[in-house]
Amino acid sequence: MRKAVAVPLSMLGLGLAGLGYASVVERNWFRLRRFDVPVLERGQRPVRVLHLSDLHLTPGRTMLINWVRSLGALEPDLVVNTGDSIAHPEAVPSLLHALEPLLSRPGLFVYGSNDLYAPVPKNPARYLWRTSKNDHRQHVPSLPWEELGAGMAAEGWLDMNNTTARIKVGDLDVAVAGIHDSHISRDRYDLVAGPAPADADLRLGVMHSPEPRNMTRFAADGYQLLLAGHTHGGQLCIPFYGALVTNCGIDRARVKGLSRHDSAWLHVSAGLGTSPYAPVRFACFPEATLLTLVPRR
């Protein structure tokens, strides 16, 4: 007969306290990060880009909705939403309400897998040995992604899923290429492939999941700044160590924040939400980022 192992009450209490902190406190402790990105030519005036990602919004997340609304006070020159915006069939009105103060600004968006497929219960431990790529049980989209896109597009935001565009941002003429989510194999880089317009003041690449194979092609085509989300910054991290997993092909060191990929700057957002079935964050605060694009030295 196997002998039962007693768990000290102090350890149990510490575990429960940690879980309570991760699910109640840190999950709702939203932060705005700021980075300067030296990507412009000398003499060009700085512009500010607000990067949002991974809200995974459900209608009842009032604190998150109100915090996103407060970002309108930043008056960014451009807003970029890199996907996984909703997590409930009735979340589109709540999302558009959250974004309302920002929708009058120039904006771009791409989809993530969770804009199409509703979340399902999963064992979170499996992320330690595999990603969730193509790991949805549904074959037909179950979330109102078309309504989601139409709501943002109706206010002038550009749908950048597997397409290119030009947009005016402050004083800049910006060339943009975007792809759909590689995590569900909907990315079609060949549809946007080719040298980025050399006459643009800025060349911007947008995606949901930061897969190195796509980032390498963006950089090779001359895109100077790449924006992505998806990773949640690792979501459950170890203090002084960082993320355990990235849930995609990018390395742990670049799971969030500003870094380089070949010739391009890369910003990966740690995102603002979580799956409703894993509503915790630890040592990885939910965040949006204000990127100030400045001239190179």
Coordinates of C-alpha atoms in Angstrom, one line a residue:
M1 CA 0.0 0.0 0.0
R2 CA 1.3 3.4 -0.9
K3 CA 1.8 5.7 2.0
A4 CA -0.1 9.0 1.8
V5 CA 2.1 12.1 1.7
A6 CA 0.9 14.9 4.0
V7 CA 1.0 18.4 2.6
P8 CA 1.8 21.0 5.3
L9 CA -1.0 23.5 5.8
S10 CA 1.4 26.3 5.4
M11 CA 2.3 25.2 1.8
L12 CA -1.4 24.7 1.0
G13 CA -2.1 28.2 2.2
L14 CA 0.7 29.6 0.2
G15 CA -0.5 27.9 -2.9
L16 CA -4.0 29.2 -2.5
A17 CA -2.7 32.7 -1.8
G18 CA -0.6 32.5 -5.0
L19 CA -3.6 31.4 -7.0
G20 CA -5.8 34.1 -5.6
Y21 CA -3.2 36.7 -6.4
A22 CA -2.7 35.4 -10.0
S23 CA -6.4 35.2 -10.7
V24 CA -7.8 38.3 -8.9
V25 CA -4.9 40.8 -8.5
E26 CA -2.3 40.5 -11.2
R27 CA -4.8 39.5 -13.9
N28 CA -6.5 42.9 -13.4
W29 CA -3.4 44.9 -12.8
F30 CA -3.2 46.5 -16.2
R31 CA -0.1 48.4 -17.2
L32 CA 1.0 50.6 -20.1
R33 CA 4.5 50.0 -21.2
R34 CA 6.5 52.6 -23.3
F35 CA 9.3 52.1 -25.7
D36 CA 11.1 54.5 -28.1
V37 CA 11.9 52.8 -31.4
P38 CA 14.6 54.5 -33.5
V39 CA 13.1 53.6 -36.9
L40 CA 12.5 56.9 -38.7
E41 CA 14.8 59.0 -40.9
R42 CA 16.5 62.1 -39.5
G43 CA 14.2 65.1 -39.5
Q44 CA 11.0 63.2 -39.3
R45 CA 8.7 64.0 -36.4
P46 CA 8.0 61.2 -33.9
V47 CA 4.7 59.4 -34.0
R48 CA 3.1 57.2 -31.3
V49 CA 1.7 53.8 -32.0
L50 CA -0.6 52.1 -29.4
H51 CA -0.2 48.3 -29.6
L52 CA -3.1 46.3 -28.2
S53 CA -3.4 42.5 -28.3
D54 CA -5.0 39.4 -26.8
L55 CA -7.9 41.0 -24.8
H56 CA -9.8 37.6 -25.0
L57 CA -12.8 39.7 -24.0
T58 CA -16.0 38.4 -22.4
P59 CA -18.9 40.8 -21.7
G60 CA -18.4 40.8 -18.0
R61 CA -14.8 42.1 -17.8
T62 CA -15.7 45.6 -16.8
M63 CA -12.3 46.5 -15.3
L64 CA -10.6 45.6 -18.6
I65 CA -13.2 47.4 -20.7
N66 CA -12.8 50.6 -18.7
W67 CA -9.0 50.5 -18.7
V68 CA -8.9 50.1 -22.5
R69 CA -11.3 53.1 -22.8
S70 CA -8.9 55.1 -20.7
L71 CA -6.2 54.7 -23.3
G72 CA -8.1 57.2 -25.5
A73 CA -6.5 59.9 -23.5
L74 CA -3.1 59.0 -25.0
E75 CA -4.3 60.3 -28.4
P76 CA -2.0 57.9 -30.4
D77 CA -1.3 58.5 -34.0
L78 CA -2.0 54.9 -34.8
V79 CA -3.6 51.9 -33.1
V80 CA -2.6 48.4 -34.0
N81 CA -4.7 45.4 -32.7
T82 CA -2.9 42.1 -33.2
G83 CA -5.8 39.8 -32.5
D84 CA -7.5 37.4 -30.1
S85 CA -9.8 40.2 -29.2
I86 CA -12.8 38.2 -28.1
A87 CA -13.6 35.0 -26.2
H88 CA -17.4 34.9 -26.2
P89 CA -20.1 34.9 -28.8
E90 CA -21.6 38.1 -27.4
A91 CA -18.4 40.0 -26.8
V92 CA -18.3 42.2 -30.0
P93 CA -20.4 45.0 -28.6
S94 CA -18.3 45.1 -25.4
L95 CA -15.1 45.2 -27.4
L96 CA -16.4 48.0 -29.6
H97 CA -17.4 49.9 -26.5
A98 CA -13.9 49.4 -25.0
L99 CA -12.3 50.6 -28.2
E100 CA -14.7 53.5 -28.8
P101 CA -12.4 56.3 -27.6
L102 CA -9.7 54.9 -30.0
L103 CA -11.8 54.1 -33.1
S104 CA -11.5 57.7 -34.3
R105 CA -7.8 57.3 -34.6
P106 CA -6.1 55.5 -37.6
G107 CA -6.1 51.8 -36.9
L108 CA -5.1 48.4 -38.2
F109 CA -6.1 44.9 -37.1
V110 CA -5.5 41.2 -37.7
Y111 CA -7.2 38.2 -36.3
G112 CA -6.0 35.6 -33.9
S113 CA -7.3 32.0 -33.6
N114 CA -9.5 32.9 -30.7
D115 CA -11.4 35.5 -32.8
L116 CA -12.7 32.6 -34.8
Y117 CA -12.9 29.6 -32.4
A118 CA -14.4 29.8 -29.0
P119 CA -12.1 28.7 -26.1
V120 CA -12.5 25.2 -24.7
P121 CA -11.2 23.7 -21.4
K122 CA -7.6 22.5 -21.8
N123 CA -5.0 21.1 -19.5
P124 CA -2.6 24.1 -19.2
A125 CA 0.3 21.9 -18.3
R126 CA 0.6 20.6 -21.8
Y127 CA 2.0 23.9 -23.0
L128 CA 5.2 22.9 -21.2
W129 CA 6.0 20.3 -24.0
R130 CA 4.0 21.4 -27.0
T131 CA 2.3 24.5 -28.5
S132 CA -1.5 24.7 -29.2
K133 CA -0.9 25.2 -33.0
N134 CA -3.9 23.8 -34.9
D135 CA -5.2 22.4 -31.6
H136 CA -8.8 23.5 -31.9
R137 CA -11.7 21.0 -31.9
Q138 CA -13.9 23.1 -34.1
H139 CA -13.7 23.1 -37.9
V140 CA -16.2 25.8 -38.5
P141 CA -15.7 29.2 -36.8
S142 CA -17.9 29.6 -33.7
L143 CA -17.2 33.2 -32.8
P144 CA -18.6 36.3 -34.8
W145 CA -15.3 37.2 -36.4
E146 CA -17.0 38.8 -39.4
E147 CA -19.0 41.0 -37.0
L148 CA -15.9 41.8 -35.1
G149 CA -14.0 42.9 -38.3
A150 CA -16.9 44.8 -39.7
G151 CA -17.3 46.8 -36.5
M152 CA -13.7 48.0 -36.5
A153 CA -13.7 48.5 -40.3
A154 CA -16.8 50.6 -40.1
E155 CA -14.9 53.1 -38.1
G156 CA -12.1 53.2 -40.6
W157 CA -9.6 50.7 -39.2
L158 CA -7.9 48.6 -41.9
D159 CA -8.3 44.8 -42.0
M160 CA -4.7 43.6 -42.6
N161 CA -5.3 39.9 -42.8
N162 CA -3.1 38.6 -45.7
T163 CA -3.1 42.0 -47.4
T164 CA -1.1 45.3 -47.9
A165 CA -2.1 48.9 -47.6
R166 CA -0.8 52.5 -47.3
I167 CA -2.0 54.7 -44.5
K168 CA -1.2 58.2 -43.3
V169 CA 0.1 58.3 -39.7
G170 CA 0.9 61.8 -38.5
D171 CA 3.3 63.2 -41.1
L172 CA 4.3 59.7 -42.3
D173 CA 3.3 57.7 -45.3
V174 CA 3.2 54.2 -44.0
A175 CA 3.3 51.0 -46.0
V176 CA 1.7 48.0 -44.1
A177 CA 1.7 44.3 -44.8
G178 CA -0.3 42.0 -42.5
I179 CA -1.0 38.3 -42.3
H180 CA -3.7 36.1 -40.7
D181 CA -2.9 33.8 -37.8
S182 CA -0.1 31.3 -38.4
H183 CA -1.2 29.4 -35.3
I184 CA -4.2 28.0 -37.3
S185 CA -2.4 28.0 -40.6
R186 CA -4.3 30.9 -42.1
D187 CA -1.2 33.0 -42.8
R188 CA -0.6 33.5 -46.5
Y189 CA 2.7 35.4 -46.7
D190 CA 2.9 34.8 -50.4
L191 CA -0.1 37.2 -50.9
V192 CA 2.0 40.1 -49.4
A193 CA 5.4 39.0 -50.4
G194 CA 7.8 41.2 -52.3
P195 CA 9.9 44.3 -51.6
A196 CA 8.2 46.8 -49.4
P197 CA 7.6 50.2 -51.1
A198 CA 10.8 52.0 -51.0
D199 CA 9.1 55.4 -51.1
A200 CA 7.2 54.9 -47.8
D201 CA 8.4 56.8 -44.7
L202 CA 7.8 53.6 -42.7
R203 CA 7.3 50.0 -43.5
L204 CA 5.3 48.1 -40.9
G205 CA 4.6 44.3 -40.6
V206 CA 1.6 43.1 -38.6
M207 CA 0.8 39.5 -37.4
H208 CA -0.8 37.7 -34.5
S209 CA 1.7 35.0 -33.7
P210 CA 5.4 35.9 -33.9
E211 CA 6.6 32.9 -36.0
P212 CA 10.3 33.4 -37.0
R213 CA 9.7 32.1 -40.5
N214 CA 7.2 34.9 -41.2
M215 CA 9.3 37.5 -39.4
T216 CA 12.3 36.6 -41.4
R217 CA 10.4 37.2 -44.6
F218 CA 9.0 40.5 -43.4
A219 CA 12.5 41.7 -42.6
A220 CA 13.9 40.4 -45.9
D221 CA 11.2 42.3 -47.7
G222 CA 12.3 45.6 -46.0
Y223 CA 9.7 46.0 -43.3
Q224 CA 11.3 47.9 -40.5
L225 CA 8.9 47.4 -37.5
L226 CA 7.1 44.1 -36.8
L227 CA 4.2 43.9 -34.3
A228 CA 2.8 40.7 -32.9
G229 CA 1.0 39.3 -29.8
H230 CA -0.2 35.7 -29.0
T231 CA 2.4 34.8 -26.4
H232 CA 0.7 36.4 -23.4
G233 CA 4.3 37.1 -22.4
G234 CA 4.4 33.5 -21.1
Q235 CA 1.4 34.2 -18.8
L236 CA 2.8 32.2 -15.9
C237 CA 6.4 33.2 -15.4
I238 CA 9.0 32.6 -12.8
P239 CA 10.5 35.8 -11.1
F240 CA 14.0 36.5 -12.2
Y241 CA 13.8 33.7 -14.8
G242 CA 10.9 34.7 -17.1
A243 CA 8.6 32.7 -19.3
L244 CA 8.6 28.9 -19.3
V245 CA 7.0 28.7 -22.8
T246 CA 6.0 31.0 -25.7
N247 CA 3.4 28.8 -27.4
C248 CA 5.0 29.5 -30.8
G249 CA 8.3 29.3 -32.5
I250 CA 9.9 32.4 -31.0
D251 CA 12.5 32.0 -28.2
R252 CA 11.7 32.8 -24.6
A253 CA 14.0 35.8 -24.5
R254 CA 11.7 37.6 -26.9
V255 CA 8.4 36.4 -25.6
K256 CA 7.4 40.1 -24.9
G257 CA 8.8 43.6 -25.4
L258 CA 11.0 45.2 -27.9
S259 CA 13.9 43.3 -29.6
R260 CA 15.5 42.8 -33.0
H261 CA 14.7 40.2 -35.7
D262 CA 17.3 40.4 -38.5
S263 CA 17.2 44.0 -39.8
A264 CA 13.8 44.8 -38.3
W265 CA 12.6 45.9 -34.9
L266 CA 10.1 43.5 -33.3
H267 CA 7.6 44.3 -30.6
V268 CA 5.7 41.4 -29.0
S269 CA 2.8 42.4 -26.8
A270 CA 2.2 40.4 -23.6
G271 CA -1.5 41.2 -24.1
L272 CA -4.3 42.2 -21.8
G273 CA -6.3 39.1 -21.3
T274 CA -6.4 35.4 -20.7
S275 CA -8.5 32.5 -21.8
P276 CA -11.7 32.2 -19.6
Y277 CA -10.5 28.7 -18.8
A278 CA -7.1 29.9 -17.5
P279 CA -7.9 33.2 -15.9
V280 CA -4.5 33.7 -14.2
R281 CA -1.3 35.6 -14.7
F282 CA 1.8 35.4 -12.6
A283 CA 4.9 37.6 -12.9
C284 CA 3.5 38.7 -16.2
F285 CA 1.3 41.7 -15.9
P286 CA -1.4 42.3 -18.6
E287 CA -0.3 45.2 -20.7
A288 CA -0.7 47.5 -23.7
T289 CA 2.3 49.3 -25.2
L290 CA 2.8 52.9 -26.5
L291 CA 5.6 52.8 -29.0
T292 CA 7.1 56.2 -29.9
L293 CA 8.8 56.0 -33.3
V294 CA 11.8 58.3 -33.4
P295 CA 14.6 59.1 -35.8
R296 CA 17.6 56.9 -36.0
R297 CA 20.8 58.4 -34.6

